[in-house]
mmCIF file with all atom_site columns, C-alpha atoms in Angstrom:
data_model
loop_
_atom_site.group_PDB
_atom_site.id
_atom_site.type_symbol
_atom_site.label_atom_id
_atom_site.label_alt_id
_atom_site.label_comp_id
_atom_site.label_asym_id
_atom_site.label_entity_id
_atom_site.label_seq_id
_atom_site.pdbx_PDB_ins_code
_atom_site.Cartn_x
_atom_site.Cartn_y
_atom_site.Cartn_z
_atom_site.occupancy
_atom_site.B_iso_or_equiv
_atom_site.pdbx_formal_charge
_atom_site.auth_seq_id
_atom_site.auth_comp_id
_atom_site.auth_asym_id
_atom_site.auth_atom_id
_atom_site.pdbx_PDB_model_num
ATOM 1   C CA . UNK A 1 1   ? 0.000   0.000  0.000   1.00 0.00 ? 1   UNK A CA 1
ATOM 2   C CA . UNK A 1 2   ? 1.199   3.514  -0.837  1.00 0.00 ? 2   UNK A CA 1
ATOM 3   C CA . UNK A 1 3   ? 2.501   5.369  2.190   1.00 0.00 ? 3   UNK A CA 1
ATOM 4   C CA . UNK A 1 4   ? 3.764   8.891  2.880   1.00 0.00 ? 4   UNK A CA 1
ATOM 5   C CA . UNK A 1 5   ? 5.510   9.862  6.122   1.00 0.00 ? 5   UNK A CA 1
ATOM 6   C CA . UNK A 1 6   ? 6.501   13.406 6.982   1.00 0.00 ? 6   UNK A CA 1
ATOM 7   C CA . UNK A 1 7   ? 8.960   14.502 9.640   1.00 0.00 ? 7   UNK A CA 1
ATOM 8   C CA . UNK A 1 8   ? 9.215   16.273 11.913  1.00 0.00 ? 8   UNK A CA 1
ATOM 9   C CA . UNK A 1 9   ? 5.576   16.678 12.944  1.00 0.00 ? 9   UNK A CA 1
ATOM 10  C CA . UNK A 1 10  ? 6.278   20.213 14.129  1.00 0.00 ? 10  UNK A CA 1
ATOM 11  C CA . UNK A 1 11  ? 9.141   22.667 13.725  1.00 0.00 ? 11  UNK A CA 1
ATOM 12  C CA . UNK A 1 12  ? 9.744   25.931 15.494  1.00 0.00 ? 12  UNK A CA 1
ATOM 13  C CA . UNK A 1 13  ? 12.266  28.263 13.849  1.00 0.00 ? 13  UNK A CA 1
ATOM 14  C CA . UNK A 1 14  ? 13.690  31.669 14.542  1.00 0.00 ? 14  UNK A CA 1
ATOM 15  C CA . UNK A 1 15  ? 13.413  34.120 11.684  1.00 0.00 ? 15  UNK A CA 1
ATOM 16  C CA . UNK A 1 16  ? 16.415  33.538 9.410   1.00 0.00 ? 16  UNK A CA 1
ATOM 17  C CA . UNK A 1 17  ? 17.111  30.030 10.742  1.00 0.00 ? 17  UNK A CA 1
ATOM 18  C CA . UNK A 1 18  ? 17.169  27.678 7.738   1.00 0.00 ? 18  UNK A CA 1
ATOM 19  C CA . UNK A 1 19  ? 15.875  24.104 8.010   1.00 0.00 ? 19  UNK A CA 1
ATOM 20  C CA . UNK A 1 20  ? 14.587  21.126 6.032   1.00 0.00 ? 20  UNK A CA 1
ATOM 21  C CA . UNK A 1 21  ? 11.379  19.087 6.075   1.00 0.00 ? 21  UNK A CA 1
ATOM 22  C CA . UNK A 1 22  ? 11.384  15.432 5.098   1.00 0.00 ? 22  UNK A CA 1
ATOM 23  C CA . UNK A 1 23  ? 8.842   13.403 3.144   1.00 0.00 ? 23  UNK A CA 1
ATOM 24  C CA . UNK A 1 24  ? 9.580   9.700  2.750   1.00 0.00 ? 24  UNK A CA 1
ATOM 25  C CA . UNK A 1 25  ? 7.346   7.599  0.538   1.00 0.00 ? 25  UNK A CA 1
ATOM 26  C CA . UNK A 1 26  ? 6.668   4.097  -0.684  1.00 0.00 ? 26  UNK A CA 1
ATOM 27  C CA . UNK A 1 27  ? 4.588   3.914  -3.828  1.00 0.00 ? 27  UNK A CA 1
ATOM 28  C CA . UNK A 1 28  ? 4.096   1.494  -6.692  1.00 0.00 ? 28  UNK A CA 1
ATOM 29  C CA . UNK A 1 29  ? 5.503   3.631  -9.482  1.00 0.00 ? 29  UNK A CA 1
ATOM 30  C CA . UNK A 1 30  ? 5.711   7.345  -8.774  1.00 0.00 ? 30  UNK A CA 1
ATOM 31  C CA . UNK A 1 31  ? 3.742   9.471  -11.176 1.00 0.00 ? 31  UNK A CA 1
ATOM 32  C CA . UNK A 1 32  ? 4.454   12.690 -9.285  1.00 0.00 ? 32  UNK A CA 1
ATOM 33  C CA . UNK A 1 33  ? 5.269   14.137 -5.851  1.00 0.00 ? 33  UNK A CA 1
ATOM 34  C CA . UNK A 1 34  ? 3.560   17.340 -4.779  1.00 0.00 ? 34  UNK A CA 1
ATOM 35  C CA . UNK A 1 35  ? 4.205   19.894 -2.045  1.00 0.00 ? 35  UNK A CA 1
ATOM 36  C CA . UNK A 1 36  ? 1.460   22.092 -0.641  1.00 0.00 ? 36  UNK A CA 1
ATOM 37  C CA . UNK A 1 37  ? 1.248   24.780 2.001   1.00 0.00 ? 37  UNK A CA 1
ATOM 38  C CA . UNK A 1 38  ? -1.866  24.979 4.177   1.00 0.00 ? 38  UNK A CA 1
ATOM 39  C CA . UNK A 1 39  ? -2.890  27.812 6.487   1.00 0.00 ? 39  UNK A CA 1
ATOM 40  C CA . UNK A 1 40  ? -5.322  27.036 9.346   1.00 0.00 ? 40  UNK A CA 1
ATOM 41  C CA . UNK A 1 41  ? -8.893  26.498 8.161   1.00 0.00 ? 41  UNK A CA 1
ATOM 42  C CA . UNK A 1 42  ? -7.998  26.966 4.475   1.00 0.00 ? 42  UNK A CA 1
ATOM 43  C CA . UNK A 1 43  ? -7.449  24.708 1.496   1.00 0.00 ? 43  UNK A CA 1
ATOM 44  C CA . UNK A 1 44  ? -3.931  23.562 0.555   1.00 0.00 ? 44  UNK A CA 1
ATOM 45  C CA . UNK A 1 45  ? -1.997  25.920 -1.719  1.00 0.00 ? 45  UNK A CA 1
ATOM 46  C CA . UNK A 1 46  ? 0.065   24.275 -4.452  1.00 0.00 ? 46  UNK A CA 1
ATOM 47  C CA . UNK A 1 47  ? 3.836   24.821 -4.266  1.00 0.00 ? 47  UNK A CA 1
ATOM 48  C CA . UNK A 1 48  ? 5.768   22.295 -6.382  1.00 0.00 ? 48  UNK A CA 1
ATOM 49  C CA . UNK A 1 49  ? 5.543   19.184 -8.527  1.00 0.00 ? 49  UNK A CA 1
ATOM 50  C CA . UNK A 1 50  ? 8.514   16.806 -8.824  1.00 0.00 ? 50  UNK A CA 1
ATOM 51  C CA . UNK A 1 51  ? 8.482   13.922 -11.272 1.00 0.00 ? 51  UNK A CA 1
ATOM 52  C CA . UNK A 1 52  ? 11.840  12.144 -11.171 1.00 0.00 ? 52  UNK A CA 1
ATOM 53  C CA . UNK A 1 53  ? 14.799  11.556 -8.860  1.00 0.00 ? 53  UNK A CA 1
ATOM 54  C CA . UNK A 1 54  ? 17.330  14.362 -9.003  1.00 0.00 ? 54  UNK A CA 1
ATOM 55  C CA . UNK A 1 55  ? 14.779  16.991 -9.885  1.00 0.00 ? 55  UNK A CA 1
ATOM 56  C CA . UNK A 1 56  ? 14.769  20.283 -7.958  1.00 0.00 ? 56  UNK A CA 1
ATOM 57  C CA . UNK A 1 57  ? 12.291  23.181 -7.905  1.00 0.00 ? 57  UNK A CA 1
ATOM 58  C CA . UNK A 1 58  ? 12.710  26.563 -6.256  1.00 0.00 ? 58  UNK A CA 1
ATOM 59  C CA . UNK A 1 59  ? 10.384  29.411 -5.307  1.00 0.00 ? 59  UNK A CA 1
ATOM 60  C CA . UNK A 1 60  ? 11.455  32.342 -3.172  1.00 0.00 ? 60  UNK A CA 1
ATOM 61  C CA . UNK A 1 61  ? 12.772  30.872 0.118   1.00 0.00 ? 61  UNK A CA 1
ATOM 62  C CA . UNK A 1 62  ? 11.602  27.326 -0.658  1.00 0.00 ? 62  UNK A CA 1
ATOM 63  C CA . UNK A 1 63  ? 13.427  24.590 -2.535  1.00 0.00 ? 63  UNK A CA 1
ATOM 64  C CA . UNK A 1 64  ? 12.132  21.060 -3.097  1.00 0.00 ? 64  UNK A CA 1
ATOM 65  C CA . UNK A 1 65  ? 14.286  18.069 -4.024  1.00 0.00 ? 65  UNK A CA 1
ATOM 66  C CA . UNK A 1 66  ? 13.481  14.461 -4.867  1.00 0.00 ? 66  UNK A CA 1
ATOM 67  C CA . UNK A 1 67  ? 15.245  11.110 -4.533  1.00 0.00 ? 67  UNK A CA 1
ATOM 68  C CA . UNK A 1 68  ? 13.881  7.619  -5.172  1.00 0.00 ? 68  UNK A CA 1
ATOM 69  C CA . UNK A 1 69  ? 12.657  7.281  -1.588  1.00 0.00 ? 69  UNK A CA 1
ATOM 70  C CA . UNK A 1 70  ? 12.184  10.770 -0.207  1.00 0.00 ? 70  UNK A CA 1
ATOM 71  C CA . UNK A 1 71  ? 11.748  14.445 -0.856  1.00 0.00 ? 71  UNK A CA 1
ATOM 72  C CA . UNK A 1 72  ? 13.023  17.431 1.079   1.00 0.00 ? 72  UNK A CA 1
ATOM 73  C CA . UNK A 1 73  ? 11.578  20.907 1.377   1.00 0.00 ? 73  UNK A CA 1
ATOM 74  C CA . UNK A 1 74  ? 14.330  23.334 2.311   1.00 0.00 ? 74  UNK A CA 1
ATOM 75  C CA . UNK A 1 75  ? 13.326  26.656 3.853   1.00 0.00 ? 75  UNK A CA 1
ATOM 76  C CA . UNK A 1 76  ? 16.115  29.230 3.595   1.00 0.00 ? 76  UNK A CA 1
ATOM 77  C CA . UNK A 1 77  ? 16.140  32.252 5.909   1.00 0.00 ? 77  UNK A CA 1
ATOM 78  C CA . UNK A 1 78  ? 12.446  31.864 6.798   1.00 0.00 ? 78  UNK A CA 1
ATOM 79  C CA . UNK A 1 79  ? 10.167  34.760 7.693   1.00 0.00 ? 79  UNK A CA 1
ATOM 80  C CA . UNK A 1 80  ? 7.119   34.705 10.001  1.00 0.00 ? 80  UNK A CA 1
ATOM 81  C CA . UNK A 1 81  ? 4.843   34.599 6.939   1.00 0.00 ? 81  UNK A CA 1
ATOM 82  C CA . UNK A 1 82  ? 6.302   31.162 6.114   1.00 0.00 ? 82  UNK A CA 1
ATOM 83  C CA . UNK A 1 83  ? 4.483   29.779 9.154   1.00 0.00 ? 83  UNK A CA 1
ATOM 84  C CA . UNK A 1 84  ? 2.057   27.114 7.915   1.00 0.00 ? 84  UNK A CA 1
ATOM 85  C CA . UNK A 1 85  ? 1.563   23.370 7.651   1.00 0.00 ? 85  UNK A CA 1
ATOM 86  C CA . UNK A 1 86  ? 3.483   21.888 4.744   1.00 0.00 ? 86  UNK A CA 1
ATOM 87  C CA . UNK A 1 87  ? 1.928   18.829 3.122   1.00 0.00 ? 87  UNK A CA 1
ATOM 88  C CA . UNK A 1 88  ? 3.578   16.272 0.868   1.00 0.00 ? 88  UNK A CA 1
ATOM 89  C CA . UNK A 1 89  ? 1.529   14.049 -1.451  1.00 0.00 ? 89  UNK A CA 1
ATOM 90  C CA . UNK A 1 90  ? 2.300   11.343 -4.003  1.00 0.00 ? 90  UNK A CA 1
ATOM 91  C CA . UNK A 1 91  ? 0.396   10.175 -7.039  1.00 0.00 ? 91  UNK A CA 1
ATOM 92  C CA . UNK A 1 92  ? 1.013   6.551  -7.922  1.00 0.00 ? 92  UNK A CA 1
ATOM 93  C CA . UNK A 1 93  ? 1.266   5.051  -11.356 1.00 0.00 ? 93  UNK A CA 1
ATOM 94  C CA . UNK A 1 94  ? -1.259  2.521  -12.578 1.00 0.00 ? 94  UNK A CA 1
ATOM 95  C CA . UNK A 1 95  ? -4.832  3.113  -13.691 1.00 0.00 ? 95  UNK A CA 1
ATOM 96  C CA . UNK A 1 96  ? -6.373  1.863  -10.439 1.00 0.00 ? 96  UNK A CA 1
ATOM 97  C CA . UNK A 1 97  ? -4.962  4.872  -8.563  1.00 0.00 ? 97  UNK A CA 1
ATOM 98  C CA . UNK A 1 98  ? -5.945  7.390  -11.208 1.00 0.00 ? 98  UNK A CA 1
ATOM 99  C CA . UNK A 1 99  ? -5.504  10.940 -9.910  1.00 0.00 ? 99  UNK A CA 1
ATOM 100 C CA . UNK A 1 100 ? -5.603  10.037 -6.234  1.00 0.00 ? 100 UNK A CA 1
ATOM 101 C CA . UNK A 1 101 ? -3.190  12.033 -4.084  1.00 0.00 ? 101 UNK A CA 1
ATOM 102 C CA . UNK A 1 102 ? -1.898  10.166 -1.034  1.00 0.00 ? 102 UNK A CA 1
ATOM 103 C CA . UNK A 1 103 ? -0.986  12.766 1.599   1.00 0.00 ? 103 UNK A CA 1
ATOM 104 C CA . UNK A 1 104 ? 1.292   12.711 4.590   1.00 0.00 ? 104 UNK A CA 1
ATOM 105 C CA . UNK A 1 105 ? 0.113   14.179 7.899   1.00 0.00 ? 105 UNK A CA 1
ATOM 106 C CA . UNK A 1 106 ? 2.105   17.359 7.348   1.00 0.00 ? 106 UNK A CA 1
ATOM 107 C CA . UNK A 1 107 ? 4.785   19.345 9.155   1.00 0.00 ? 107 UNK A CA 1
ATOM 108 C CA . UNK A 1 108 ? 3.574   22.343 11.137  1.00 0.00 ? 108 UNK A CA 1
ATOM 109 C CA . UNK A 1 109 ? 6.146   25.143 10.863  1.00 0.00 ? 109 UNK A CA 1
ATOM 110 C CA . UNK A 1 110 ? 6.166   28.168 13.161  1.00 0.00 ? 110 UNK A CA 1
ATOM 111 C CA . UNK A 1 111 ? 8.634   30.983 12.464  1.00 0.00 ? 111 UNK A CA 1
ATOM 112 C CA . UNK A 1 112 ? 9.109   33.496 15.261  1.00 0.00 ? 112 UNK A CA 1
ATOM 113 C CA . UNK A 1 113 ? 10.528  37.015 14.794  1.00 0.00 ? 113 UNK A CA 1
ATOM 114 C CA . UNK B 2 1   ? -8.772  34.232 -12.785 1.00 0.00 ? 1   UNK B CA 1
ATOM 115 C CA . UNK B 2 2   ? -11.180 32.594 -10.364 1.00 0.00 ? 2   UNK B CA 1
ATOM 116 C CA . UNK B 2 3   ? -9.809  29.650 -8.463  1.00 0.00 ? 3   UNK B CA 1
ATOM 117 C CA . UNK B 2 4   ? -11.750 26.634 -7.258  1.00 0.00 ? 4   UNK B CA 1
ATOM 118 C CA . UNK B 2 5   ? -14.909 27.687 -5.450  1.00 0.00 ? 5   UNK B CA 1
ATOM 119 C CA . UNK B 2 6   ? -16.883 25.681 -2.916  1.00 0.00 ? 6   UNK B CA 1
ATOM 120 C CA . UNK B 2 7   ? -20.205 26.185 -1.188  1.00 0.00 ? 7   UNK B CA 1
ATOM 121 C CA . UNK B 2 8   ? -21.299 26.447 1.479   1.00 0.00 ? 8   UNK B CA 1
ATOM 122 C CA . UNK B 2 9   ? -18.356 27.613 3.595   1.00 0.00 ? 9   UNK B CA 1
ATOM 123 C CA . UNK B 2 10  ? -19.710 26.157 6.808   1.00 0.00 ? 10  UNK B CA 1
ATOM 124 C CA . UNK B 2 11  ? -22.481 23.712 7.560   1.00 0.00 ? 11  UNK B CA 1
ATOM 125 C CA . UNK B 2 12  ? -23.969 22.295 10.741  1.00 0.00 ? 12  UNK B CA 1
ATOM 126 C CA . UNK B 2 13  ? -26.071 19.139 10.558  1.00 0.00 ? 13  UNK B CA 1
ATOM 127 C CA . UNK B 2 14  ? -27.393 16.542 12.979  1.00 0.00 ? 14  UNK B CA 1
ATOM 128 C CA . UNK B 2 15  ? -26.790 12.802 12.898  1.00 0.00 ? 15  UNK B CA 1
ATOM 129 C CA . UNK B 2 16  ? -28.835 10.961 10.294  1.00 0.00 ? 16  UNK B CA 1
ATOM 130 C CA . UNK B 2 17  ? -29.301 13.970 8.042   1.00 0.00 ? 17  UNK B CA 1
ATOM 131 C CA . UNK B 2 18  ? -28.129 14.320 4.462   1.00 0.00 ? 18  UNK B CA 1
ATOM 132 C CA . UNK B 2 19  ? -25.760 16.969 3.060   1.00 0.00 ? 19  UNK B CA 1
ATOM 133 C CA . UNK B 2 20  ? -24.810 18.218 -0.415  1.00 0.00 ? 20  UNK B CA 1
ATOM 134 C CA . UNK B 2 21  ? -21.554 20.079 -1.002  1.00 0.00 ? 21  UNK B CA 1
ATOM 135 C CA . UNK B 2 22  ? -20.805 21.921 -4.225  1.00 0.00 ? 22  UNK B CA 1
ATOM 136 C CA . UNK B 2 23  ? -17.657 22.704 -6.175  1.00 0.00 ? 23  UNK B CA 1
ATOM 137 C CA . UNK B 2 24  ? -16.821 24.732 -9.275  1.00 0.00 ? 24  UNK B CA 1
ATOM 138 C CA . UNK B 2 25  ? -13.437 23.966 -10.829 1.00 0.00 ? 25  UNK B CA 1
ATOM 139 C CA . UNK B 2 26  ? -10.998 26.379 -12.411 1.00 0.00 ? 26  UNK B CA 1
ATOM 140 C CA . UNK B 2 27  ? -12.156 27.317 -15.889 1.00 0.00 ? 27  UNK B CA 1
ATOM 141 C CA . UNK B 2 28  ? -10.855 24.789 -18.403 1.00 0.00 ? 28  UNK B CA 1
ATOM 142 C CA . UNK B 2 29  ? -10.218 22.071 -15.838 1.00 0.00 ? 29  UNK B CA 1
ATOM 143 C CA . UNK B 2 30  ? -12.046 18.829 -16.518 1.00 0.00 ? 30  UNK B CA 1
ATOM 144 C CA . UNK B 2 31  ? -11.096 16.819 -13.444 1.00 0.00 ? 31  UNK B CA 1
ATOM 145 C CA . UNK B 2 32  ? -12.551 17.281 -9.977  1.00 0.00 ? 32  UNK B CA 1
ATOM 146 C CA . UNK B 2 33  ? -11.467 15.365 -6.889  1.00 0.00 ? 33  UNK B CA 1
ATOM 147 C CA . UNK B 2 34  ? -12.941 15.345 -3.400  1.00 0.00 ? 34  UNK B CA 1
ATOM 148 C CA . UNK B 2 35  ? -10.978 14.934 -0.162  1.00 0.00 ? 35  UNK B CA 1
ATOM 149 C CA . UNK B 2 36  ? -11.872 14.752 3.518   1.00 0.00 ? 36  UNK B CA 1
ATOM 150 C CA . UNK B 2 37  ? -9.524  16.317 6.062   1.00 0.00 ? 37  UNK B CA 1
ATOM 151 C CA . UNK B 2 38  ? -9.912  15.809 9.787   1.00 0.00 ? 38  UNK B CA 1
ATOM 152 C CA . UNK B 2 39  ? -7.969  17.953 12.232  1.00 0.00 ? 39  UNK B CA 1
ATOM 153 C CA . UNK B 2 40  ? -4.281  17.122 12.432  1.00 0.00 ? 40  UNK B CA 1
ATOM 154 C CA . UNK B 2 41  ? -4.259  14.829 9.396   1.00 0.00 ? 41  UNK B CA 1
ATOM 155 C CA . UNK B 2 42  ? -3.594  15.159 5.710   1.00 0.00 ? 42  UNK B CA 1
ATOM 156 C CA . UNK B 2 43  ? -6.498  15.098 3.244   1.00 0.00 ? 43  UNK B CA 1
ATOM 157 C CA . UNK B 2 44  ? -7.975  11.661 2.443   1.00 0.00 ? 44  UNK B CA 1
ATOM 158 C CA . UNK B 2 45  ? -9.106  10.908 -1.110  1.00 0.00 ? 45  UNK B CA 1
ATOM 159 C CA . UNK B 2 46  ? -12.831 10.297 -1.593  1.00 0.00 ? 46  UNK B CA 1
ATOM 160 C CA . UNK B 2 47  ? -13.580 10.524 -5.343  1.00 0.00 ? 47  UNK B CA 1
ATOM 161 C CA . UNK B 2 48  ? -12.211 11.674 -8.650  1.00 0.00 ? 48  UNK B CA 1
ATOM 162 C CA . UNK B 2 49  ? -14.325 12.604 -11.647 1.00 0.00 ? 49  UNK B CA 1
ATOM 163 C CA . UNK B 2 50  ? -12.982 13.287 -15.108 1.00 0.00 ? 50  UNK B CA 1
ATOM 164 C CA . UNK B 2 51  ? -15.124 14.181 -18.096 1.00 0.00 ? 51  UNK B CA 1
ATOM 165 C CA . UNK B 2 52  ? -18.229 13.475 -15.999 1.00 0.00 ? 52  UNK B CA 1
ATOM 166 C CA . UNK B 2 53  ? -17.255 9.894  -15.205 1.00 0.00 ? 53  UNK B CA 1
ATOM 167 C CA . UNK B 2 54  ? -16.067 8.488  -11.884 1.00 0.00 ? 54  UNK B CA 1
ATOM 168 C CA . UNK B 2 55  ? -12.397 7.578  -12.282 1.00 0.00 ? 55  UNK B CA 1
ATOM 169 C CA . UNK B 2 56  ? -11.387 6.794  -8.737  1.00 0.00 ? 56  UNK B CA 1
ATOM 170 C CA . UNK B 2 57  ? -12.937 6.041  -5.379  1.00 0.00 ? 57  UNK B CA 1
ATOM 171 C CA . UNK B 2 58  ? -11.261 6.042  -1.983  1.00 0.00 ? 58  UNK B CA 1
ATOM 172 C CA . UNK B 2 59  ? -11.985 3.908  1.041   1.00 0.00 ? 59  UNK B CA 1
ATOM 173 C CA . UNK B 2 60  ? -15.264 5.531  2.066   1.00 0.00 ? 60  UNK B CA 1
ATOM 174 C CA . UNK B 2 61  ? -18.675 3.918  2.695   1.00 0.00 ? 61  UNK B CA 1
ATOM 175 C CA . UNK B 2 62  ? -21.515 3.951  0.171   1.00 0.00 ? 62  UNK B CA 1
ATOM 176 C CA . UNK B 2 63  ? -23.114 6.796  2.124   1.00 0.00 ? 63  UNK B CA 1
ATOM 177 C CA . UNK B 2 64  ? -20.730 9.011  0.150   1.00 0.00 ? 64  UNK B CA 1
ATOM 178 C CA . UNK B 2 65  ? -21.579 9.683  -3.486  1.00 0.00 ? 65  UNK B CA 1
ATOM 179 C CA . UNK B 2 66  ? -20.720 12.326 -6.042  1.00 0.00 ? 66  UNK B CA 1
ATOM 180 C CA . UNK B 2 67  ? -21.375 13.423 -9.564  1.00 0.00 ? 67  UNK B CA 1
ATOM 181 C CA . UNK B 2 68  ? -19.979 15.818 -12.150 1.00 0.00 ? 68  UNK B CA 1
ATOM 182 C CA . UNK B 2 69  ? -22.125 17.971 -14.379 1.00 0.00 ? 69  UNK B CA 1
ATOM 183 C CA . UNK B 2 70  ? -21.671 18.915 -18.065 1.00 0.00 ? 70  UNK B CA 1
ATOM 184 C CA . UNK B 2 71  ? -20.092 22.234 -17.007 1.00 0.00 ? 71  UNK B CA 1
ATOM 185 C CA . UNK B 2 72  ? -17.571 20.200 -14.923 1.00 0.00 ? 72  UNK B CA 1
ATOM 186 C CA . UNK B 2 73  ? -18.886 21.420 -11.584 1.00 0.00 ? 73  UNK B CA 1
ATOM 187 C CA . UNK B 2 74  ? -19.433 18.712 -9.009  1.00 0.00 ? 74  UNK B CA 1
ATOM 188 C CA . UNK B 2 75  ? -21.507 17.733 -5.995  1.00 0.00 ? 75  UNK B CA 1
ATOM 189 C CA . UNK B 2 76  ? -20.571 15.533 -3.069  1.00 0.00 ? 76  UNK B CA 1
ATOM 190 C CA . UNK B 2 77  ? -23.464 13.924 -1.212  1.00 0.00 ? 77  UNK B CA 1
ATOM 191 C CA . UNK B 2 78  ? -23.281 12.288 2.186   1.00 0.00 ? 78  UNK B CA 1
ATOM 192 C CA . UNK B 2 79  ? -26.272 10.373 3.566   1.00 0.00 ? 79  UNK B CA 1
ATOM 193 C CA . UNK B 2 80  ? -27.063 9.270  7.111   1.00 0.00 ? 80  UNK B CA 1
ATOM 194 C CA . UNK B 2 81  ? -24.477 11.564 8.670   1.00 0.00 ? 81  UNK B CA 1
ATOM 195 C CA . UNK B 2 82  ? -22.382 10.315 11.560  1.00 0.00 ? 82  UNK B CA 1
ATOM 196 C CA . UNK B 2 83  ? -20.464 12.327 14.129  1.00 0.00 ? 83  UNK B CA 1
ATOM 197 C CA . UNK B 2 84  ? -17.253 11.061 12.510  1.00 0.00 ? 84  UNK B CA 1
ATOM 198 C CA . UNK B 2 85  ? -18.150 12.782 9.241   1.00 0.00 ? 85  UNK B CA 1
ATOM 199 C CA . UNK B 2 86  ? -17.292 16.131 10.840  1.00 0.00 ? 86  UNK B CA 1
ATOM 200 C CA . UNK B 2 87  ? -14.352 17.418 8.812   1.00 0.00 ? 87  UNK B CA 1
ATOM 201 C CA . UNK B 2 88  ? -13.124 19.902 6.226   1.00 0.00 ? 88  UNK B CA 1
ATOM 202 C CA . UNK B 2 89  ? -14.252 18.740 2.778   1.00 0.00 ? 89  UNK B CA 1
ATOM 203 C CA . UNK B 2 90  ? -11.931 19.853 0.024   1.00 0.00 ? 90  UNK B CA 1
ATOM 204 C CA . UNK B 2 91  ? -12.487 19.973 -3.696  1.00 0.00 ? 91  UNK B CA 1
ATOM 205 C CA . UNK B 2 92  ? -9.541  20.037 -6.089  1.00 0.00 ? 92  UNK B CA 1
ATOM 206 C CA . UNK B 2 93  ? -9.468  20.591 -9.821  1.00 0.00 ? 93  UNK B CA 1
ATOM 207 C CA . UNK B 2 94  ? -6.866  19.742 -12.435 1.00 0.00 ? 94  UNK B CA 1
ATOM 208 C CA . UNK B 2 95  ? -6.617  20.041 -16.193 1.00 0.00 ? 95  UNK B CA 1
ATOM 209 C CA . UNK B 2 96  ? -5.880  16.370 -16.700 1.00 0.00 ? 96  UNK B CA 1
ATOM 210 C CA . UNK B 2 97  ? -6.857  13.328 -14.645 1.00 0.00 ? 97  UNK B CA 1
ATOM 211 C CA . UNK B 2 98  ? -3.305  12.123 -14.120 1.00 0.00 ? 98  UNK B CA 1
ATOM 212 C CA . UNK B 2 99  ? 0.166   13.431 -13.473 1.00 0.00 ? 99  UNK B CA 1
ATOM 213 C CA . UNK B 2 100 ? -0.499  17.109 -12.955 1.00 0.00 ? 100 UNK B CA 1
ATOM 214 C CA . UNK B 2 101 ? -1.017  19.330 -9.983  1.00 0.00 ? 101 UNK B CA 1
ATOM 215 C CA . UNK B 2 102 ? -4.396  19.649 -8.317  1.00 0.00 ? 102 UNK B CA 1
ATOM 216 C CA . UNK B 2 103 ? -5.592  23.046 -7.128  1.00 0.00 ? 103 UNK B CA 1
ATOM 217 C CA . UNK B 2 104 ? -7.691  23.111 -4.012  1.00 0.00 ? 104 UNK B CA 1
ATOM 218 C CA . UNK B 2 105 ? -10.667 25.216 -3.035  1.00 0.00 ? 105 UNK B CA 1
ATOM 219 C CA . UNK B 2 106 ? -11.145 26.785 0.396   1.00 0.00 ? 106 UNK B CA 1
ATOM 220 C CA . UNK B 2 107 ? -13.149 23.821 1.659   1.00 0.00 ? 107 UNK B CA 1
ATOM 221 C CA . UNK B 2 108 ? -16.487 23.309 3.378   1.00 0.00 ? 108 UNK B CA 1
ATOM 222 C CA . UNK B 2 109 ? -16.360 22.873 7.147   1.00 0.00 ? 109 UNK B CA 1
ATOM 223 C CA . UNK B 2 110 ? -19.013 20.284 8.100   1.00 0.00 ? 110 UNK B CA 1
ATOM 224 C CA . UNK B 2 111 ? -19.971 19.846 11.731  1.00 0.00 ? 111 UNK B CA 1
ATOM 225 C CA . UNK B 2 112 ? -22.269 16.949 12.661  1.00 0.00 ? 112 UNK B CA 1
ATOM 226 C CA . UNK B 2 113 ? -23.968 17.205 16.064  1.00 0.00 ? 113 UNK B CA 1
#
């Protein structure tokens, strides 16, 4: 069965203190790995799609990387507005999964001034 | 451009009642997926519709049903509500059924008393 595990569950950072979030996955043929940001009580906001090992994507202070077993979301010099829950999801290959996204439980990030 | 819209924003029902949630996808998107998110967890896949046909179904009881209309909007219906159905219900749209990012709406917060 497809599985996504995110660590740590929670992360408290000082403004400017860089860190990384981990997403490890087991899936029968990876069609894509997706990162989302979610603010309390709101829908997830799309950040990145990664398709193959070695791929990297960058946006402002965020950078996502992918290996065959895990993905990392690096937050460089975070600001308080980066505080959110970051969700990782995988889409498996095979027609029985179709477009289903399998999510991890998320990492709650708090950045203090 | 309008993003994914959902209605209503909040809903309070009692056990045994029925509920209908509505979703309008991003213009041009033909795929709509529904997810359930309980507090502290990642979203769980319920259904995917593409070109008005059901393409995927998650591990939810038959009390949950959905449909997609010719204009690609969608409804999620839940019968015989249980206390455990209280959650944030998220709708996501994508251009294709497979392999591309899904964009989420703001969600409908359902409370079952």
